[in-house]
Amino acid sequence: MRGLVLLIRRPVCQAGPKGLLQERLWFSSSARRLANPLRKQTGKITNKLPDTPCRTRFAPSPTGYLHLGSLRTALYNYLLAKATGGQFLLRIEDTDQTRLVPDAEKRLYDDLGWAGLTWDEGPDIPDGSYGPYRQSERLHIYDQHADQLIREGKAYRCFCSPEALEHHKQAAHARGEPTHYPGTCRSVSQQESDARAANGESFAVRFKSGDKPMVIQDMVYGRYQKNEREEDFIIRKRDGFPTYHFANVVDDRLMKITHVIRGAEWLISTPKHAEMYAAFGWESPVFAHVGLLVDEKRHKLSKRDSGVDMSWYKERHILPDTLLNFALLLGWGRPSSVKSDVMTLQDMVDNFAPKFSKGDIVVSLGKLSHLQNKHLRRLLDQEPTPENLSQLEVISKPIWDIVESVSKTGLDGLLLPLEKALQDQDTSLLTSHVRDILRASKQLPDPLDPDSLQEFVLRDCIPFFFRFPEWDGGDLVNFGQFNQIIEEWDCDVAIRKAHVYLDQLQVAVRKTITSSSSSSSKIEGGNNEWKTNPEIVQKLVKTSAPVREKKNIKLFYALIRWALTKQHHGPSIVDVIRLIGPEETNSRLDQARACVQRFKDKLIYIE
């Protein structure tokens, strides 16, 4: 996969500013035992698509906006559900009330919808069978399950104050000892615990971890086991809210989640989840931990990196299918039966298998331009259905914004059908016209170049949007390609031939216009007929062109391109005529003939 690089991250185990062990994963192909707290065990890894429908979920926290990594997580879970005929859920994990961003949840819905991902159950869908789907609305459920664990002796209330816990950590760190919770309240009897809670004493709830480290099975990394047992971790905070780990386990179970695909940074926490599943007597879902996204310096992507936030892609007019395709390839192992890495969302569903690369993934944006070009060409080659035109609005609308700003600089005005469409806000016609221009263009805008779209409009699109102003004789002299051609001729002969060729084409064009029965059909019907039947234009041009001598044919096409676009290069002559329509073609040919006539009358020679 071009533009994607896999790497292995080495272990980093160091004390943080408060003495807390900071663990990073290192996945090695070596058979030797790792010094890292995570130890690889023997285990079979299967990449086979499950035979039964999967229920998956995307569970973001509204403490920030959707980014590339979280979009990839959502996409993988969506594809697994849809590929097996299952359901994809959206759950909002808003238990961290101090860090909530006010508009993050709304932006989440908007960004996922823009990308084309939909969900079967979620906070915005009424009558969900397993709701509520917002964790802040499920506090009573977590309380019930925390109380159950306390009654069964699998969890206990911890009355230690934050100050006492911090003092213990600092003292243990100074002695070079582990800073884990020392189990102070583990021995408090149930009767005493109940009495202290009834008297209003503040407490958290801690899970009573097992004596041995838990072994887990992962779809990507096989069997893993930490070297040390878990400390007695908190499952309910002093403010009454559950921790991420506890709420995650309870929700996944009650919502009948069968498979969880998430970033490899969560693999180190999964043994905690497995212990809680076992404590409740529940079966764990199947876990798959995919590689972290890193920059070219092999650092985890941050908000400062290009291509992280969804707004970056929207500002560059990236098609939703392009972005999803790009996200898919960041760690997905394409089956050998899939020959192309360019896929629509439906293609992804049809070809998905839970096969993921090990190790971190370097995000290289170079692949993005390639995918955008392929997806844009695919859309342009399809029939212009309402759905396709709607997808093209991602790029057609900014093109029209540029055109409108250019129209205020003194150009003669839009082509008549476009002027009317703009007045009527007929987005379908406007998008359809942009589609035809893009389809005819040999070089599409580069999404990674912020100036590319405007340059594309000014360089390639002006002749297909605006009526031409009056010309003067100098236009012909300054047209370099035409000058090069007539250097091979006696100038008077070249001018006379030019006059004849323009006249022949204009006669053919005028016959087309005359055949229209009304002014509306001239403007609208004629254009549509030319656009939908390119054979008509091909025949018109072919019958007007000279049939002998390569030099004559070269002069004809250079002349017509000058007359219709004033450009050296661009779309084919047939596409040019189709795009501007019969009325504007006739008008431009008329001006060009008048210009050549002035040359002829004045006997202007090119030195």
Coordinates of C-alpha atoms in Angstrom, one line a residue, residues 46-442:
T46 CA -7.7 -15.9 13.1
N47 CA -8.7 -13.4 10.4
K48 CA -11.8 -15.2 9.3
L49 CA -15.0 -13.2 9.1
P50 CA -17.4 -14.4 11.8
D51 CA -20.3 -16.6 10.6
T52 CA -22.9 -14.9 12.8
P53 CA -24.0 -11.3 12.8
C54 CA -21.7 -9.0 14.9
R55 CA -22.9 -6.2 17.2
T56 CA -20.2 -3.5 17.3
R57 CA -20.0 0.0 18.7
F58 CA -18.2 3.3 18.4
A59 CA -18.0 4.9 21.8
P60 CA -16.3 8.3 21.7
S61 CA -16.0 10.8 24.5
P62 CA -17.3 14.3 23.8
T63 CA -14.1 15.8 25.3
G64 CA -12.9 16.7 21.8
Y65 CA -13.7 16.4 18.1
L66 CA -13.6 13.4 15.8
H67 CA -10.1 12.8 14.4
L68 CA -8.5 10.5 11.9
G69 CA -7.8 7.8 14.4
S70 CA -11.3 7.7 15.9
L71 CA -12.8 7.8 12.4
R72 CA -10.7 4.7 11.6
T73 CA -12.0 3.0 14.7
A74 CA -15.6 3.8 13.8
L75 CA -15.0 2.6 10.3
Y76 CA -13.5 -0.8 11.3
N77 CA -16.4 -1.5 13.7
Y78 CA -19.0 -0.4 11.1
L79 CA -17.5 -2.7 8.4
L80 CA -17.4 -5.7 10.7
A81 CA -21.0 -5.2 11.6
K82 CA -22.2 -4.6 8.1
A83 CA -20.1 -7.4 6.6
T84 CA -21.7 -9.9 8.9
G85 CA -25.3 -8.5 8.7
G86 CA -25.1 -7.2 12.2
Q87 CA -25.7 -3.8 13.9
F88 CA -23.4 -0.9 14.5
L89 CA -24.1 1.3 17.6
L90 CA -23.0 4.8 18.6
R91 CA -22.6 5.3 22.4
I92 CA -21.5 8.6 24.0
E93 CA -19.1 8.1 26.9
D94 CA -19.5 11.3 28.8
T95 CA -18.5 10.3 32.3
D96 CA -15.6 12.7 32.4
Q97 CA -17.8 15.7 33.1
T98 CA -14.9 18.1 33.8
R99 CA -13.5 17.9 30.2
L100 CA -16.7 18.0 28.1
V101 CA -16.6 20.3 25.0
P102 CA -20.1 21.9 24.5
D103 CA -20.4 21.3 20.8
A104 CA -18.4 18.1 20.5
E105 CA -21.4 15.7 20.4
K106 CA -23.1 17.6 17.7
R107 CA -19.9 17.9 15.7
L108 CA -19.5 14.1 16.1
Y109 CA -22.9 13.4 14.5
D110 CA -22.2 15.9 11.7
D111 CA -18.7 14.5 10.9
L112 CA -19.8 10.9 11.0
G113 CA -22.8 11.7 8.8
W114 CA -20.6 13.7 6.4
A115 CA -18.2 10.8 6.1
G116 CA -21.1 8.5 5.2
L117 CA -21.2 6.3 8.4
T118 CA -24.6 5.6 9.9
W119 CA -25.6 3.7 13.0
D120 CA -28.4 1.4 13.9
E121 CA -28.7 2.5 17.5
G122 CA -27.6 5.6 19.3
P123 CA -28.6 8.7 21.4
D124 CA -30.2 10.4 18.4
I125 CA -32.3 7.4 17.4
P126 CA -35.5 6.9 19.4
D127 CA -36.7 3.6 20.7
G128 CA -33.3 1.9 20.9
S129 CA -33.6 -1.5 22.5
Y130 CA -30.6 -1.2 24.7
G131 CA -30.5 2.5 25.6
P132 CA -29.9 5.0 27.0
Y133 CA -26.8 5.4 24.7
R134 CA -25.4 8.3 26.7
Q135 CA -23.4 7.2 29.8
S136 CA -24.4 10.1 31.9
E137 CA -28.0 8.8 31.6
R138 CA -27.0 5.3 32.8
L139 CA -25.6 6.2 36.3
H140 CA -28.3 4.1 38.1
I141 CA -27.2 1.1 36.0
Y142 CA -23.6 1.4 37.0
D143 CA -24.6 1.9 40.7
Q144 CA -26.6 -1.3 40.6
H145 CA -23.7 -3.3 39.2
A146 CA -21.1 -1.8 41.5
D147 CA -23.4 -2.6 44.5
Q148 CA -23.7 -6.2 43.2
L149 CA -19.9 -6.6 43.2
I150 CA -19.6 -5.2 46.7
R151 CA -22.3 -7.6 48.0
E152 CA -20.5 -10.5 46.3
G153 CA -17.1 -9.5 47.9
K154 CA -15.6 -8.7 44.5
A155 CA -15.3 -5.0 45.1
Y156 CA -15.1 -2.8 48.1
R157 CA -15.6 0.8 49.2
C158 CA -12.4 2.9 49.5
F159 CA -12.6 5.7 52.0
C160 CA -9.1 6.9 51.5
S161 CA -8.9 10.6 50.8
P162 CA -7.2 11.9 47.6
E163 CA -4.6 13.6 49.8
A164 CA -3.8 10.4 51.6
L165 CA -3.4 8.5 48.3
E166 CA -1.2 11.2 46.9
H167 CA 1.0 11.1 50.1
H168 CA 1.4 7.3 49.7
K169 CA 2.4 7.6 46.1
Q170 CA 5.1 10.2 46.8
A171 CA 6.5 8.2 49.7
A172 CA 6.6 5.0 47.8
H173 CA 8.2 6.7 44.9
A174 CA 10.9 8.2 47.2
R175 CA 11.6 4.7 48.5
G176 CA 11.8 3.3 44.9
E177 CA 8.8 1.1 45.5
P178 CA 5.7 0.6 43.3
T179 CA 3.1 3.3 43.7
H180 CA 0.1 1.0 43.4
Y181 CA -2.8 1.3 45.9
P182 CA -1.7 -0.5 49.1
G183 CA -5.1 -2.1 49.8
T184 CA -5.8 0.0 52.9
C185 CA -9.6 -0.5 52.7
R186 CA -9.5 -4.0 51.4
S187 CA -9.8 -5.4 54.9
V188 CA -12.6 -3.1 56.0
S189 CA -15.6 -5.4 56.9
Q190 CA -18.8 -5.2 55.0
Q191 CA -20.7 -4.1 58.1
E192 CA -18.2 -1.2 58.8
S193 CA -18.2 -0.2 55.2
D194 CA -22.0 0.0 55.1
A195 CA -22.1 2.0 58.3
R196 CA -19.5 4.5 57.1
A197 CA -21.3 5.0 53.8
A198 CA -24.7 5.4 55.5
N199 CA -23.1 8.1 57.7
G200 CA -22.3 10.1 54.5
E201 CA -18.5 9.4 54.4
S202 CA -17.2 9.9 50.9
F203 CA -15.9 6.8 49.1
A204 CA -14.9 5.4 45.8
V205 CA -15.4 1.8 44.8
R206 CA -12.4 -0.4 44.0
F207 CA -12.4 -3.7 42.2
K208 CA -10.8 -6.6 44.1
S209 CA -8.3 -7.8 41.5
G210 CA -7.1 -11.4 41.4
D211 CA -3.8 -12.7 42.7
K212 CA -2.5 -13.7 39.2
P213 CA -2.4 -11.7 36.0
M214 CA -5.2 -12.3 33.6
V215 CA -4.6 -13.9 30.1
I216 CA -6.5 -12.3 27.3
Q217 CA -7.0 -13.3 23.6
D218 CA -6.7 -10.7 20.9
M219 CA -7.6 -11.0 17.2
V220 CA -4.4 -9.1 16.2
Y221 CA -1.8 -10.0 18.8
G222 CA -3.0 -13.4 20.0
R223 CA -2.7 -14.3 23.7
Y224 CA -1.2 -11.7 26.0
Q225 CA -0.6 -11.6 29.7
K226 CA 0.9 -8.9 31.9
N227 CA 3.8 -9.9 34.2
E228 CA 2.1 -8.5 37.3
R229 CA -1.4 -8.7 38.7
E230 CA -3.6 -5.6 38.5
E231 CA -3.8 -3.3 41.4
D232 CA -7.3 -2.8 43.0
F233 CA -8.4 -0.2 40.5
I234 CA -11.3 2.2 41.0
I235 CA -14.6 1.4 39.2
R236 CA -16.7 4.2 40.7
K237 CA -15.3 7.6 41.5
R238 CA -16.0 9.7 44.6
D239 CA -18.3 11.9 42.6
G240 CA -20.6 9.0 41.8
F241 CA -19.6 8.6 38.2
P242 CA -18.2 5.3 36.9
T243 CA -14.7 5.0 35.5
Y244 CA -14.2 4.4 31.8
H245 CA -13.2 0.8 32.4
F246 CA -16.2 -0.1 34.5
A247 CA -18.8 1.7 32.4
N248 CA -17.3 0.2 29.2
V249 CA -17.6 -3.3 30.5
V250 CA -21.2 -2.9 31.8
D251 CA -22.4 -1.2 28.7
D252 CA -20.8 -3.6 26.2
R253 CA -22.4 -6.5 28.1
L254 CA -25.9 -5.0 28.4
M255 CA -25.8 -3.8 24.8
K256 CA -24.8 -7.3 23.7
I257 CA -21.6 -6.1 21.9
T258 CA -19.9 -9.1 20.4
H259 CA -16.7 -7.5 19.0
V260 CA -14.6 -4.5 20.1
I261 CA -12.1 -3.0 17.7
R262 CA -10.0 -0.2 19.2
G263 CA -6.5 1.3 19.3
A264 CA -3.6 -0.7 20.6
E265 CA -3.2 1.8 23.5
W266 CA -6.1 0.0 25.1
L267 CA -4.6 -3.4 25.0
I268 CA -2.7 -2.8 28.3
S269 CA -6.1 -2.1 30.0
T270 CA -7.9 -5.1 28.6
P271 CA -6.9 -7.5 31.3
K272 CA -8.8 -5.3 33.7
H273 CA -11.9 -5.6 31.6
A274 CA -11.5 -9.3 31.3
E275 CA -11.3 -9.6 35.1
M276 CA -14.5 -7.7 35.5
Y277 CA -16.3 -9.8 32.9
A278 CA -15.2 -12.9 34.8
A279 CA -16.3 -11.4 38.2
F280 CA -19.8 -10.9 36.8
G281 CA -19.8 -14.4 35.1
W282 CA -20.1 -12.8 31.7
E283 CA -18.4 -13.9 28.5
S284 CA -16.0 -11.2 27.1
P285 CA -16.5 -9.8 23.6
V286 CA -13.9 -10.6 21.0
F287 CA -11.1 -7.9 21.1
A288 CA -9.0 -6.6 18.2
H289 CA -6.4 -3.9 19.0
V290 CA -5.2 -2.1 15.9
G291 CA -1.9 -0.2 15.5
L292 CA -1.5 3.4 16.6
L293 CA -1.3 6.2 14.1
V294 CA 2.0 8.0 14.3
D295 CA 3.7 10.9 12.3
E296 CA 6.8 10.6 10.2
K297 CA 8.9 11.1 13.3
R298 CA 7.2 8.1 14.9
H299 CA 5.3 10.2 17.5
K300 CA 1.7 9.6 18.2
L301 CA -0.4 11.9 16.1
S302 CA -1.4 15.1 17.9
K303 CA -3.9 17.9 17.2
R304 CA -1.0 19.9 15.7
D305 CA -0.4 17.4 12.9
S306 CA -1.9 18.0 9.4
G307 CA -4.7 15.5 8.6
V308 CA -5.8 14.8 12.1
D309 CA -9.0 16.9 12.5
M310 CA -12.0 16.3 10.2
S311 CA -12.1 20.0 9.3
W312 CA -8.7 19.6 7.6
Y313 CA -10.2 17.3 5.1
K314 CA -13.4 19.3 4.6
E315 CA -11.4 22.5 3.9
R316 CA -9.5 20.6 1.2
H317 CA -12.7 19.3 -0.4
I318 CA -11.8 15.6 0.1
L319 CA -14.6 13.3 -0.9
P320 CA -16.1 11.2 1.9
D321 CA -15.2 8.0 0.1
T322 CA -11.7 9.2 -0.3
L323 CA -11.3 9.8 3.4
L324 CA -12.9 6.5 4.4
N325 CA -10.7 4.7 1.9
F326 CA -7.6 6.4 3.3
A327 CA -8.6 5.5 6.9
L328 CA -9.2 1.9 5.9
L329 CA -5.7 1.4 4.6
L330 CA -4.1 2.7 7.8
G331 CA -3.5 -0.8 9.3
W332 CA -6.0 -3.0 7.4
G333 CA -4.6 -6.1 5.7
R334 CA -6.2 -6.2 2.3
P335 CA -7.1 -9.8 1.3
S336 CA -5.2 -11.2 -1.7
S337 CA -8.5 -11.6 -3.5
V338 CA -9.0 -7.8 -3.5
K339 CA -6.9 -6.5 -6.4
S340 CA -7.3 -2.7 -5.9
D341 CA -6.9 -0.6 -2.8
V342 CA -9.4 2.0 -4.2
M343 CA -12.8 1.2 -2.7
T344 CA -16.1 2.8 -2.0
L345 CA -17.8 2.2 1.3
Q346 CA -19.9 -0.6 -0.2
D347 CA -16.7 -2.2 -1.6
M348 CA -15.2 -2.1 1.8
V349 CA -18.2 -3.9 3.3
D350 CA -18.2 -6.5 0.6
N351 CA -14.4 -7.2 0.9
F352 CA -13.9 -6.7 4.6
A353 CA -12.1 -9.2 6.8
P354 CA -10.8 -8.6 10.3
K355 CA -7.1 -8.7 9.3
F356 CA -5.0 -5.9 10.7
S357 CA -1.3 -5.1 10.7
K358 CA 0.8 -5.3 13.9
G359 CA 2.8 -2.3 15.0
D360 CA 2.3 1.4 14.6
I361 CA 1.2 3.0 11.3
V362 CA 3.0 6.0 9.9
V363 CA 0.4 8.3 8.3
S364 CA 1.7 9.6 5.0
L365 CA -0.7 12.0 3.3
G366 CA 0.8 11.4 -0.2
K367 CA -1.7 8.5 -0.6
L368 CA -4.6 11.0 -0.2
S369 CA -4.1 12.7 -3.6
H370 CA -4.0 9.4 -5.4
L371 CA -7.2 8.2 -3.8
Q372 CA -9.0 11.5 -4.3
N373 CA -8.1 11.4 -8.0
K374 CA -9.4 7.9 -8.4
H375 CA -12.6 8.4 -6.5
L376 CA -13.3 11.7 -8.3
R377 CA -12.8 10.0 -11.7
R378 CA -15.0 7.2 -10.6
L379 CA -17.8 9.6 -9.7
L380 CA -17.3 11.6 -12.9
D381 CA -17.5 8.4 -15.1
Q382 CA -20.8 7.3 -13.6
E383 CA -24.3 8.4 -14.7
P384 CA -25.1 11.8 -13.1
T385 CA -27.7 10.5 -10.7
P386 CA -29.0 12.7 -7.8
E387 CA -26.9 10.7 -5.4
N388 CA -23.7 11.1 -7.4
L389 CA -24.3 14.9 -7.9
S390 CA -24.9 15.2 -4.1
Q391 CA -21.5 13.6 -3.5
L392 CA -19.8 15.9 -6.0
E393 CA -21.1 19.0 -4.1
V394 CA -18.1 18.6 -1.8
I395 CA -16.0 20.0 -4.7
S396 CA -18.5 21.7 -6.9
K397 CA -19.7 24.1 -4.3
P398 CA -16.2 25.6 -3.6
I399 CA -15.7 25.9 -7.3
W400 CA -18.9 27.9 -7.6
D401 CA -17.8 30.1 -4.7
I402 CA -14.6 30.9 -6.6
V403 CA -16.6 31.5 -9.8
E404 CA -18.9 33.9 -8.1
S405 CA -16.0 35.9 -6.6
V406 CA -14.3 36.0 -10.1
S407 CA -17.6 37.2 -11.7
K408 CA -17.2 40.4 -9.7
T409 CA -13.9 41.3 -11.3
G410 CA -15.4 42.6 -14.5
L411 CA -15.9 39.6 -16.8
D412 CA -18.8 39.9 -19.2
G413 CA -21.1 37.5 -17.3
L414 CA -21.9 33.9 -16.9
L415 CA -23.1 31.7 -19.8
L416 CA -26.9 32.2 -20.0
P417 CA -28.0 28.8 -18.6
L418 CA -25.6 29.1 -15.7
E419 CA -26.7 32.7 -15.0
K420 CA -30.3 31.5 -14.7
A421 CA -29.4 28.5 -12.6
L422 CA -27.4 30.7 -10.2
Q423 CA -30.3 33.1 -9.9
D424 CA -32.7 30.2 -9.2
Q425 CA -30.1 28.5 -6.9
D426 CA -30.5 25.4 -9.0
T427 CA -27.6 23.4 -7.4
S428 CA -28.3 20.3 -9.5
L429 CA -27.7 22.2 -12.7
L430 CA -24.6 24.0 -11.3
T431 CA -23.1 20.8 -10.0
S432 CA -23.9 19.0 -13.2
H433 CA -22.0 21.7 -15.2
V434 CA -19.0 21.4 -12.8
R435 CA -19.1 17.6 -13.3
D436 CA -18.9 18.0 -17.0
I437 CA -15.9 20.4 -16.7
L438 CA -14.0 18.1 -14.3
R439 CA -14.8 15.1 -16.5
A440 CA -13.3 16.8 -19.5
S441 CA -10.2 18.1 -17.6
K442 CA -7.0 16.2 -18.0

